[in-house]
mmCIF file of C-alpha atoms in Angstrom:
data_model
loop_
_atom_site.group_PDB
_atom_site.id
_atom_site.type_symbol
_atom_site.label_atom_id
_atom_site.label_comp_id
_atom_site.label_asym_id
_atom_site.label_seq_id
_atom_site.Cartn_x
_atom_site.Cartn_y
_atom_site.Cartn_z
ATOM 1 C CA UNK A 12 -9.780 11.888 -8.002
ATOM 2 C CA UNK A 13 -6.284 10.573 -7.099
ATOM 3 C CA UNK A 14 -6.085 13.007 -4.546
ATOM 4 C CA UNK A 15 -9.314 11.890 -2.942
ATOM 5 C CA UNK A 16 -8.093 7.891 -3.326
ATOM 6 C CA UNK A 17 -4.608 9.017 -1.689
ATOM 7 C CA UNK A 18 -5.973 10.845 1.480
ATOM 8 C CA UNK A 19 -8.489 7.837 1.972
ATOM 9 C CA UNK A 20 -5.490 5.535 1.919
ATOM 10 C CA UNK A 21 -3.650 7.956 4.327
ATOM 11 C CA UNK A 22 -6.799 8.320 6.530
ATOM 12 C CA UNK A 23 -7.049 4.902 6.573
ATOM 13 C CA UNK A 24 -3.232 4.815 8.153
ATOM 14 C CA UNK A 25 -3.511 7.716 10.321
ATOM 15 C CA UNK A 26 -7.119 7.626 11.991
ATOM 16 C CA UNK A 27 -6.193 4.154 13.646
ATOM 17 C CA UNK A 28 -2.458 5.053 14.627
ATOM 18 C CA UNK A 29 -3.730 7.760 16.199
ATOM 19 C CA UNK A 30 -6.715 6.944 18.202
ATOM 20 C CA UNK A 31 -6.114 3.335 18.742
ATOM 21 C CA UNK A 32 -2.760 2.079 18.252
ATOM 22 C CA UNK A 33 -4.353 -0.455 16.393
ATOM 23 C CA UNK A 34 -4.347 -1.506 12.453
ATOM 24 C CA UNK A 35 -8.038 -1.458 11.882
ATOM 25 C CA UNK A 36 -8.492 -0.320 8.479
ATOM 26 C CA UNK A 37 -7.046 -2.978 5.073
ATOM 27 C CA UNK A 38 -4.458 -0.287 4.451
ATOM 28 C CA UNK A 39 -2.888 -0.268 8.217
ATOM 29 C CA UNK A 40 -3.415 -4.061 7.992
ATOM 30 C CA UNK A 41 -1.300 -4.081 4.451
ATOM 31 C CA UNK A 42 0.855 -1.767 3.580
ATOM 32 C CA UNK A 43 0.617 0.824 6.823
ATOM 33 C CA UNK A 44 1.214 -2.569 9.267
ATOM 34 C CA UNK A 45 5.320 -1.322 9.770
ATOM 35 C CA UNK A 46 4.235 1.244 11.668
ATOM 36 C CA UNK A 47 2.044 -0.979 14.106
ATOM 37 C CA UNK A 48 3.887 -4.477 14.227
ATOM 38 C CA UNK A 49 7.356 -4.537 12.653
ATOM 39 C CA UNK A 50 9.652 -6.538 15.309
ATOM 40 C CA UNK A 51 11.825 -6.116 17.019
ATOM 41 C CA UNK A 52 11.092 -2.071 17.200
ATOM 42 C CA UNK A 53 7.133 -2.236 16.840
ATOM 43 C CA UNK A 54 4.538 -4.057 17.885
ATOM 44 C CA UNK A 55 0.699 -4.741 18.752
ATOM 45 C CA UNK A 56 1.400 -3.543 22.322
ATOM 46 C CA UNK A 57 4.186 -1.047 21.221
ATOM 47 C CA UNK A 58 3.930 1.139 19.044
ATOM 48 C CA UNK A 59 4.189 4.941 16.960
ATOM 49 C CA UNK A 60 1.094 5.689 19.219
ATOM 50 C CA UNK A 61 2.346 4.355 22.407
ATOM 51 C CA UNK A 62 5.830 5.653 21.986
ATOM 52 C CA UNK A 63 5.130 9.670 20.434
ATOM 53 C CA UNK A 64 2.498 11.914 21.967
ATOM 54 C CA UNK A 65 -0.087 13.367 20.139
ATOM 55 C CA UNK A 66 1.311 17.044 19.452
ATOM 56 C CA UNK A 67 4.398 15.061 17.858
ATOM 57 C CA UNK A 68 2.549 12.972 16.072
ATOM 58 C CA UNK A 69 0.094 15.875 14.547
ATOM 59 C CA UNK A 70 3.716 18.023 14.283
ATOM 60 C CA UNK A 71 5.350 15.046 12.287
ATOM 61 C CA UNK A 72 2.213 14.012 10.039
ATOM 62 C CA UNK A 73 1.969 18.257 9.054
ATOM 63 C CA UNK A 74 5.336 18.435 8.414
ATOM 64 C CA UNK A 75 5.593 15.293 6.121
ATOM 65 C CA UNK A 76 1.949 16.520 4.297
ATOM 66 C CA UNK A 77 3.843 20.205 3.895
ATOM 67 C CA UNK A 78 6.899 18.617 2.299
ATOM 68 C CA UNK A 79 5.152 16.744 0.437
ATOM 69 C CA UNK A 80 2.592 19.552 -0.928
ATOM 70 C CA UNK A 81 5.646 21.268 -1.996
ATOM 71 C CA UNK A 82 7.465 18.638 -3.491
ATOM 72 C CA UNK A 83 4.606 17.378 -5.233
ATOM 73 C CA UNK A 84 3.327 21.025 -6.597
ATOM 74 C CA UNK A 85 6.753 21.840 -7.709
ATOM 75 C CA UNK A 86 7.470 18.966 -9.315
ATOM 76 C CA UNK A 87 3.960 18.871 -10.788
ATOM 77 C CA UNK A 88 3.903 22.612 -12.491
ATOM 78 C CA UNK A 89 7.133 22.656 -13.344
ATOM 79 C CA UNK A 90 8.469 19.633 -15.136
ATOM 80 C CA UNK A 91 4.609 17.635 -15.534
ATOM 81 C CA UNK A 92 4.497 18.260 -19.323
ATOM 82 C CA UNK A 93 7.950 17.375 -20.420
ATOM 83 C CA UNK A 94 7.832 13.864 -17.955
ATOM 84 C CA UNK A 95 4.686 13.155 -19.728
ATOM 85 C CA UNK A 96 6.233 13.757 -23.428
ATOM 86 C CA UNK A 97 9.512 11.732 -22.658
ATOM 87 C CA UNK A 98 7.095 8.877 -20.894
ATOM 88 C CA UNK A 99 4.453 8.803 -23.756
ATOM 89 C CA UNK A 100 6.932 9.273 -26.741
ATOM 90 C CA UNK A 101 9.954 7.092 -25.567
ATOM 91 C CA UNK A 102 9.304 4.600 -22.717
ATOM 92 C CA UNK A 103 6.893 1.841 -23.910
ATOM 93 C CA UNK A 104 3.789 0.166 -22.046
ATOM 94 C CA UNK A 105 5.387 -3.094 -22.205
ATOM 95 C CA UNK A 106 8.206 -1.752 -20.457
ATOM 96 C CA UNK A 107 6.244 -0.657 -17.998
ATOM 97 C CA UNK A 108 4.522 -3.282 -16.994
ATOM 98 C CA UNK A 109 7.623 -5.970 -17.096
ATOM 99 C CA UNK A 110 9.275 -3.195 -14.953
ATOM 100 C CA UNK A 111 6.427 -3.569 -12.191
ATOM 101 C CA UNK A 112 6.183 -7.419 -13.129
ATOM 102 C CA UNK A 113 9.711 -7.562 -12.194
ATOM 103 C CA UNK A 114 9.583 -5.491 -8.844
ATOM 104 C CA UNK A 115 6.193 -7.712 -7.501
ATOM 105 C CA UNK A 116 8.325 -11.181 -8.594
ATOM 106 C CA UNK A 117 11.542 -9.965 -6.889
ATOM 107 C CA UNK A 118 10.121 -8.717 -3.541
ATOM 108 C CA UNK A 119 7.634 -11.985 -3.750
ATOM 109 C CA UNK A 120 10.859 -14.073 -4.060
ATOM 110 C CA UNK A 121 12.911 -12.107 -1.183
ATOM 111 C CA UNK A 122 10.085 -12.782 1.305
ATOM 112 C CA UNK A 123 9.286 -16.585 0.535
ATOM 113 C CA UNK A 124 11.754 -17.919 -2.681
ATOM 114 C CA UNK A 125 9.861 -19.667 -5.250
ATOM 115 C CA UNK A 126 7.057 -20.781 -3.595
ATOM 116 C CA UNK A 127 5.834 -17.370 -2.666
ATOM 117 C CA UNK A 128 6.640 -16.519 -6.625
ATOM 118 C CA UNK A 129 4.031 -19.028 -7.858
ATOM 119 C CA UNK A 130 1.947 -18.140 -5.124
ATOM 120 C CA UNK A 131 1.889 -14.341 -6.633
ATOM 121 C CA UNK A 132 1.527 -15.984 -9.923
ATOM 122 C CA UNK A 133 -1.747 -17.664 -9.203
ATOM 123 C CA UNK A 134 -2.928 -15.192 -7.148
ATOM 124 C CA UNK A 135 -2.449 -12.773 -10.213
ATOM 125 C CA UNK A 136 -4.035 -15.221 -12.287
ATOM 126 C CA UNK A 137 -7.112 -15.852 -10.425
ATOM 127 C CA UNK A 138 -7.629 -12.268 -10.062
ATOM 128 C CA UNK A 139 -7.513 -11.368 -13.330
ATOM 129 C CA UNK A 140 -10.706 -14.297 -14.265
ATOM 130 C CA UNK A 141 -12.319 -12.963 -11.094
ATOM 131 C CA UNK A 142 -12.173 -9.306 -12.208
ATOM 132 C CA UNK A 143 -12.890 -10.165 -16.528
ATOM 133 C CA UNK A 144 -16.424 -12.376 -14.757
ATOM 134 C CA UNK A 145 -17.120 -8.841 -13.266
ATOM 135 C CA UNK A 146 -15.767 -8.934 -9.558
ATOM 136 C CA UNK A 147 -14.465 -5.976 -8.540
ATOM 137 C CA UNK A 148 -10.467 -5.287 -7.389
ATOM 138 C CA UNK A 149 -11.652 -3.161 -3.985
ATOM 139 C CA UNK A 150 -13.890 -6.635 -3.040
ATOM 140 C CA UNK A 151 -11.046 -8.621 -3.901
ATOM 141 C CA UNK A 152 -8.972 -5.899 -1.750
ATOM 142 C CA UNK A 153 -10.926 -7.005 1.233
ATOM 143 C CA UNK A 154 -11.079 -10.445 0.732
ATOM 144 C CA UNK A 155 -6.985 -10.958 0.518
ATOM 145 C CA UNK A 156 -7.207 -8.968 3.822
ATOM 146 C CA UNK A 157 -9.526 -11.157 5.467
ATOM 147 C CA UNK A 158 -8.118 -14.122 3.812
ATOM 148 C CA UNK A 159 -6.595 -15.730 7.488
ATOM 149 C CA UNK A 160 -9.664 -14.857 9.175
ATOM 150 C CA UNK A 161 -11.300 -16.646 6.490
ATOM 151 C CA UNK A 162 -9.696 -19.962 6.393
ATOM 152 C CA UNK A 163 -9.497 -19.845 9.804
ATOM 153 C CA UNK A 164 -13.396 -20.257 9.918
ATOM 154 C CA UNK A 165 -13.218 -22.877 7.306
ATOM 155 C CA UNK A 166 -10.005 -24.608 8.697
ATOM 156 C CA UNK A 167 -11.660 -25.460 12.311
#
């Protein structure tokens, strides 16, 4: 299943790159945008798919997937059992989670200080009432993509 979910998400990255240029899908608008609008190297009008041609970008994206494969197989057969008895045996949830806590609150603070920190704060919080009243996290996926849209409609 995980493999399914992760070649959706890089689908969702590589179909528009490719054929467009253009972030279409909520993944190339989130977390795939670098590679179609980071200034002062990328941008809406140049980008990956303006600046490689298509054999180097299919040469590039099999050569990343193989080295990946390899890594990941390798990694997986070899050394999945005792990573999973040191995680489950020694490293605790909590730790865990205030780990990732800590990496959302830092990058939130590096981008905007601590306005952007409460602003991850509520937005945490309001997700987390949305999703116990039974609102799924892939609709509330799409709607913090097509939050600007959205209050731009309302706004005007």
């Amino acid at each position: 299943m995980d493999s399914l979910t992760s070649a959706t998400y890089m689908s969702g990255i590589l179909i528009p790159l490719i054929a467009i240029g253009l972030p279409l899908s909520p993944v190339a608008i989130g977390p795939g945008n670098a590679l179609f609008n980071a200034p002062p190297v990328f941008d809406i009008d140049n980008n990956i798919h303006h600046q490689l041609t298509m054999s180097e970008i299919i040469v590039a994206t099999c050569i990343g997937a193989a080295i990946a494969m390899i890594f990941t197989y390798y990694i997986a057969m070899k050394f999945a059992n005792q990573i999973c008895t040191f995680v489950f045996k020694l490293v605790p949830h909590e730790a865990l989670i205030g780990l990732f806590m800590g990496l959302v609150l830092m990058l939130a603070f590096m981008d905007a200080g601590w306005v952007n920190i409460f602003g991850v704060l509520l937005i945490g919080l309001v997700a987390g009432l949305l999703h116990r009243n039974g609102v799924n996290y892939g609709v509330m996926f799409m709607i913090l993509y097509s939050a600007p849209w959205i209050m731009g409609v309302f706004g005007s």
